[in-house]
């Protein structure tokens, strides 16, 4: 066998140093702005902040009736409070914006309708009962993702919910493999 036919084995750390010393400085560390929908698996180039709060409105956390809590104070099974539907009480579904002038939701299971247009409340509601407040999950300006973060599916969801449509990411490196040898 001919001496010098095989190259010497290079330890991984030394190989990485050799590669990095030959990377063109103008290509290393470049960034680009891409739509969030195309960002899965990419790496953030800077911290990403929320543009809007989540939720961005006060919303019902339960199905039921939206009321002004103080109108229910003193309600009990012995002395129910009667409210007019459409005026003092409005039906809402989970996630729906709270109607103006209301600050609590009474669960549908706790509402009695003895006659058309009237509901009876057997227990007082407290302000913000079963209501998700503006910014409960995220406040506009909060850091959603740090720099150098690989974007995962769940990250896409919070980015889009927070009003982020584009994100600055690191450019993917261009890599060329040159196979050598005849084996």
mmCIF file of C-alpha atoms in Angstrom:
data_model
loop_
_atom_site.group_PDB
_atom_site.id
_atom_site.type_symbol
_atom_site.label_atom_id
_atom_site.label_comp_id
_atom_site.label_asym_id
_atom_site.label_seq_id
_atom_site.Cartn_x
_atom_site.Cartn_y
_atom_site.Cartn_z
ATOM 1 C CA UNK A 1 0.000 0.000 0.000
ATOM 2 C CA UNK A 2 1.207 3.451 -0.871
ATOM 3 C CA UNK A 3 2.195 5.647 2.035
ATOM 4 C CA UNK A 4 0.317 8.970 2.302
ATOM 5 C CA UNK A 5 -2.683 7.673 0.373
ATOM 6 C CA UNK A 6 -5.083 8.515 3.205
ATOM 7 C CA UNK A 7 -5.611 11.936 4.758
ATOM 8 C CA UNK A 8 -5.217 12.332 8.496
ATOM 9 C CA UNK A 9 -8.332 12.314 10.696
ATOM 10 C CA UNK A 10 -9.165 15.778 12.020
ATOM 11 C CA UNK A 11 -10.846 16.093 15.425
ATOM 12 C CA UNK A 12 -14.357 17.665 15.220
ATOM 13 C CA UNK A 13 -13.387 20.853 17.112
ATOM 14 C CA UNK A 14 -10.433 21.480 14.786
ATOM 15 C CA UNK A 15 -12.597 20.744 11.730
ATOM 16 C CA UNK A 16 -15.161 23.336 12.879
ATOM 17 C CA UNK A 17 -12.410 25.936 13.383
ATOM 18 C CA UNK A 18 -11.127 25.277 9.857
ATOM 19 C CA UNK A 19 -14.620 25.621 8.373
ATOM 20 C CA UNK A 20 -15.428 28.822 10.279
ATOM 21 C CA UNK A 21 -12.076 30.366 9.321
ATOM 22 C CA UNK A 22 -12.983 29.911 5.652
ATOM 23 C CA UNK A 23 -16.584 31.185 5.799
ATOM 24 C CA UNK A 24 -16.898 34.425 3.884
ATOM 25 C CA UNK A 25 -17.502 37.194 6.427
ATOM 26 C CA UNK A 26 -20.078 38.949 4.231
ATOM 27 C CA UNK A 27 -22.338 35.879 4.199
ATOM 28 C CA UNK A 28 -22.076 34.941 7.865
ATOM 29 C CA UNK A 29 -24.740 36.519 10.074
ATOM 30 C CA UNK A 30 -26.912 38.014 7.313
ATOM 31 C CA UNK A 31 -30.619 38.344 8.056
ATOM 32 C CA UNK A 32 -33.839 38.570 6.102
ATOM 33 C CA UNK A 33 -37.463 39.451 6.838
ATOM 34 C CA UNK A 34 -39.989 36.744 5.959
ATOM 35 C CA UNK A 35 -43.728 36.170 6.536
ATOM 36 C CA UNK A 36 -44.476 34.385 9.818
ATOM 37 C CA UNK A 37 -46.276 31.640 7.876
ATOM 38 C CA UNK A 38 -42.924 30.702 6.267
ATOM 39 C CA UNK A 39 -40.846 30.922 9.465
ATOM 40 C CA UNK A 40 -41.205 27.382 10.859
ATOM 41 C CA UNK A 41 -37.759 26.003 11.685
ATOM 42 C CA UNK A 42 -35.986 29.311 11.061
ATOM 43 C CA UNK A 43 -33.899 31.107 13.715
ATOM 44 C CA UNK A 44 -34.839 34.580 14.951
ATOM 45 C CA UNK A 45 -32.228 37.273 14.311
ATOM 46 C CA UNK A 46 -33.628 39.568 17.011
ATOM 47 C CA UNK A 47 -36.194 39.487 19.799
ATOM 48 C CA UNK A 48 -39.778 39.507 18.498
ATOM 49 C CA UNK A 49 -42.339 41.682 20.328
ATOM 50 C CA UNK A 50 -46.150 41.548 20.320
ATOM 51 C CA UNK A 51 -47.847 44.241 18.233
ATOM 52 C CA UNK A 52 -51.254 43.807 19.926
ATOM 53 C CA UNK A 53 -52.444 42.408 23.248
ATOM 54 C CA UNK A 54 -54.033 38.958 23.450
ATOM 55 C CA UNK A 55 -56.911 39.045 23.812
ATOM 56 C CA UNK A 56 -57.230 42.566 22.441
ATOM 57 C CA UNK A 57 -60.733 42.957 23.891
ATOM 58 C CA UNK A 58 -62.478 41.899 27.107
ATOM 59 C CA UNK A 59 -64.066 38.553 26.293
ATOM 60 C CA UNK A 60 -66.468 36.087 27.856
ATOM 61 C CA UNK A 61 -64.662 33.132 29.432
ATOM 62 C CA UNK A 62 -67.904 31.089 29.625
ATOM 63 C CA UNK A 63 -71.202 30.725 27.808
ATOM 64 C CA UNK A 64 -73.878 32.590 29.739
ATOM 65 C CA UNK A 65 -75.273 36.061 30.273
ATOM 66 C CA UNK A 66 -73.203 39.225 30.430
ATOM 67 C CA UNK A 67 -74.324 41.603 33.178
ATOM 68 C CA UNK A 68 -73.194 44.605 35.187
ATOM 69 C CA UNK A 69 -72.110 42.785 38.382
ATOM 70 C CA UNK A 70 -73.522 45.393 40.757
ATOM 71 C CA UNK A 71 -77.044 44.700 39.446
ATOM 72 C CA UNK A 72 -76.786 41.165 40.863
ATOM 73 C CA UNK A 73 -75.630 42.102 44.383
ATOM 74 C CA UNK A 74 -77.915 40.618 47.026
ATOM 75 C CA UNK A 75 -79.163 37.807 44.776
ATOM 76 C CA UNK A 76 -79.942 34.501 46.494
ATOM 77 C CA UNK A 77 -82.196 31.498 45.982
ATOM 78 C CA UNK A 78 -84.662 33.012 48.450
ATOM 79 C CA UNK A 79 -84.451 36.432 46.808
ATOM 80 C CA UNK A 80 -83.466 36.080 43.104
ATOM 81 C CA UNK A 81 -82.624 39.164 41.069
ATOM 82 C CA UNK A 82 -84.717 39.485 37.903
ATOM 83 C CA UNK A 83 -83.107 41.064 34.827
ATOM 84 C CA UNK A 84 -84.527 41.891 31.392
ATOM 85 C CA UNK A 85 -82.825 40.104 28.510
ATOM 86 C CA UNK A 86 -81.514 42.461 25.857
ATOM 87 C CA UNK A 87 -81.311 45.375 28.313
ATOM 88 C CA UNK A 88 -79.793 44.290 31.639
ATOM 89 C CA UNK A 89 -78.554 40.862 30.551
ATOM 90 C CA UNK A 90 -77.223 39.691 27.184
ATOM 91 C CA UNK A 91 -76.448 36.126 26.083
ATOM 92 C CA UNK A 92 -72.755 35.614 25.194
ATOM 93 C CA UNK A 93 -70.678 32.678 24.005
ATOM 94 C CA UNK A 94 -67.156 31.825 25.140
ATOM 95 C CA UNK A 95 -64.622 34.110 23.449
ATOM 96 C CA UNK A 96 -67.207 36.670 22.370
ATOM 97 C CA UNK A 97 -66.452 40.342 23.156
ATOM 98 C CA UNK A 98 -68.150 41.615 26.299
ATOM 99 C CA UNK A 99 -71.069 43.921 25.474
ATOM 100 C CA UNK A 100 -70.575 47.557 26.435
ATOM 101 C CA UNK A 101 -71.593 48.300 30.014
ATOM 102 C CA UNK A 102 -71.118 44.722 31.262
ATOM 103 C CA UNK A 103 -68.341 43.408 33.497
ATOM 104 C CA UNK A 104 -69.280 39.841 34.460
ATOM 105 C CA UNK A 105 -70.616 36.617 32.976
ATOM 106 C CA UNK A 106 -73.000 34.303 34.786
ATOM 107 C CA UNK A 107 -72.710 30.746 33.483
ATOM 108 C CA UNK A 108 -75.670 29.525 31.450
ATOM 109 C CA UNK A 109 -76.201 26.666 33.938
ATOM 110 C CA UNK A 110 -76.833 29.203 36.725
ATOM 111 C CA UNK A 111 -79.436 31.246 34.837
ATOM 112 C CA UNK A 112 -83.180 30.545 35.173
ATOM 113 C CA UNK A 113 -85.729 31.811 32.629
ATOM 114 C CA UNK A 114 -89.152 31.694 34.292
ATOM 115 C CA UNK A 115 -90.885 33.727 31.575
ATOM 116 C CA UNK A 116 -90.006 35.211 28.191
ATOM 117 C CA UNK A 117 -87.581 38.107 28.257
ATOM 118 C CA UNK A 118 -86.695 37.771 31.956
ATOM 119 C CA UNK A 119 -83.861 35.864 33.661
ATOM 120 C CA UNK A 120 -83.466 35.115 37.346
ATOM 121 C CA UNK A 121 -80.089 35.215 39.053
ATOM 122 C CA UNK A 122 -79.795 33.119 42.234
ATOM 123 C CA UNK A 123 -76.261 34.178 43.189
ATOM 124 C CA UNK A 124 -74.483 37.539 42.950
ATOM 125 C CA UNK A 125 -71.746 37.953 40.365
ATOM 126 C CA UNK A 126 -68.551 39.820 41.157
ATOM 127 C CA UNK A 127 -66.871 42.254 38.743
ATOM 128 C CA UNK A 128 -64.775 40.466 36.070
ATOM 129 C CA UNK A 129 -66.231 37.072 36.958
ATOM 130 C CA UNK A 130 -65.691 34.732 33.969
ATOM 131 C CA UNK A 131 -64.193 37.562 31.879
ATOM 132 C CA UNK A 132 -60.829 37.394 30.118
ATOM 133 C CA UNK A 133 -59.308 40.869 30.345
ATOM 134 C CA UNK A 134 -57.418 42.653 27.579
ATOM 135 C CA UNK A 135 -53.818 41.403 27.628
ATOM 136 C CA UNK A 136 -54.507 38.433 29.901
ATOM 137 C CA UNK A 137 -52.212 36.227 27.779
ATOM 138 C CA UNK A 138 -49.905 38.793 26.128
ATOM 139 C CA UNK A 139 -49.530 42.567 26.427
ATOM 140 C CA UNK A 140 -48.556 44.603 23.352
ATOM 141 C CA UNK A 141 -44.788 45.097 23.468
ATOM 142 C CA UNK A 142 -44.051 41.875 25.382
ATOM 143 C CA UNK A 143 -41.114 39.832 24.075
ATOM 144 C CA UNK A 144 -42.621 36.747 22.443
ATOM 145 C CA UNK A 145 -39.427 35.107 21.199
ATOM 146 C CA UNK A 146 -35.791 35.881 22.057
ATOM 147 C CA UNK A 147 -33.015 36.287 19.527
ATOM 148 C CA UNK A 148 -31.463 33.015 18.270
ATOM 149 C CA UNK A 149 -34.662 31.026 18.874
ATOM 150 C CA UNK A 150 -35.630 28.232 16.474
ATOM 151 C CA UNK A 151 -39.290 28.875 15.583
ATOM 152 C CA UNK A 152 -41.670 26.025 16.518
ATOM 153 C CA UNK A 153 -45.325 25.451 15.525
ATOM 154 C CA UNK A 154 -46.628 26.875 18.823
ATOM 155 C CA UNK A 155 -44.502 30.001 18.257
ATOM 156 C CA UNK A 156 -46.268 30.640 14.940
ATOM 157 C CA UNK A 157 -49.622 30.654 16.756
ATOM 158 C CA UNK A 158 -48.656 33.279 19.347
ATOM 159 C CA UNK A 159 -46.885 35.426 16.741
ATOM 160 C CA UNK A 160 -49.974 35.566 14.535
ATOM 161 C CA UNK A 161 -52.359 36.064 17.480
ATOM 162 C CA UNK A 162 -50.167 38.970 18.636
ATOM 163 C CA UNK A 163 -50.362 40.758 15.290
ATOM 164 C CA UNK A 164 -46.862 39.853 14.087
ATOM 165 C CA UNK A 165 -46.982 39.216 10.342
ATOM 166 C CA UNK A 166 -43.270 39.259 9.502
ATOM 167 C CA UNK A 167 -40.178 38.206 11.419
ATOM 168 C CA UNK A 168 -36.460 38.892 10.963
ATOM 169 C CA UNK A 169 -34.567 35.599 10.773
ATOM 170 C CA UNK A 170 -31.024 34.523 10.062
ATOM 171 C CA UNK A 171 -30.410 33.621 6.460
ATOM 172 C CA UNK A 172 -29.921 29.964 5.796
ATOM 173 C CA UNK A 173 -26.318 29.204 4.929
ATOM 174 C CA UNK A 174 -25.452 28.140 1.423
ATOM 175 C CA UNK A 175 -23.692 24.826 1.592
ATOM 176 C CA UNK A 176 -22.082 22.820 -1.163
ATOM 177 C CA UNK A 177 -20.957 19.232 -0.806
ATOM 178 C CA UNK A 178 -18.196 18.050 -3.071
ATOM 179 C CA UNK A 179 -17.944 14.282 -3.019
ATOM 180 C CA UNK A 180 -14.421 13.059 -3.607
ATOM 181 C CA UNK A 181 -12.999 9.648 -4.102
ATOM 182 C CA UNK A 182 -14.337 6.634 -5.889
ATOM 183 C CA UNK A 183 -15.972 4.689 -3.064
#
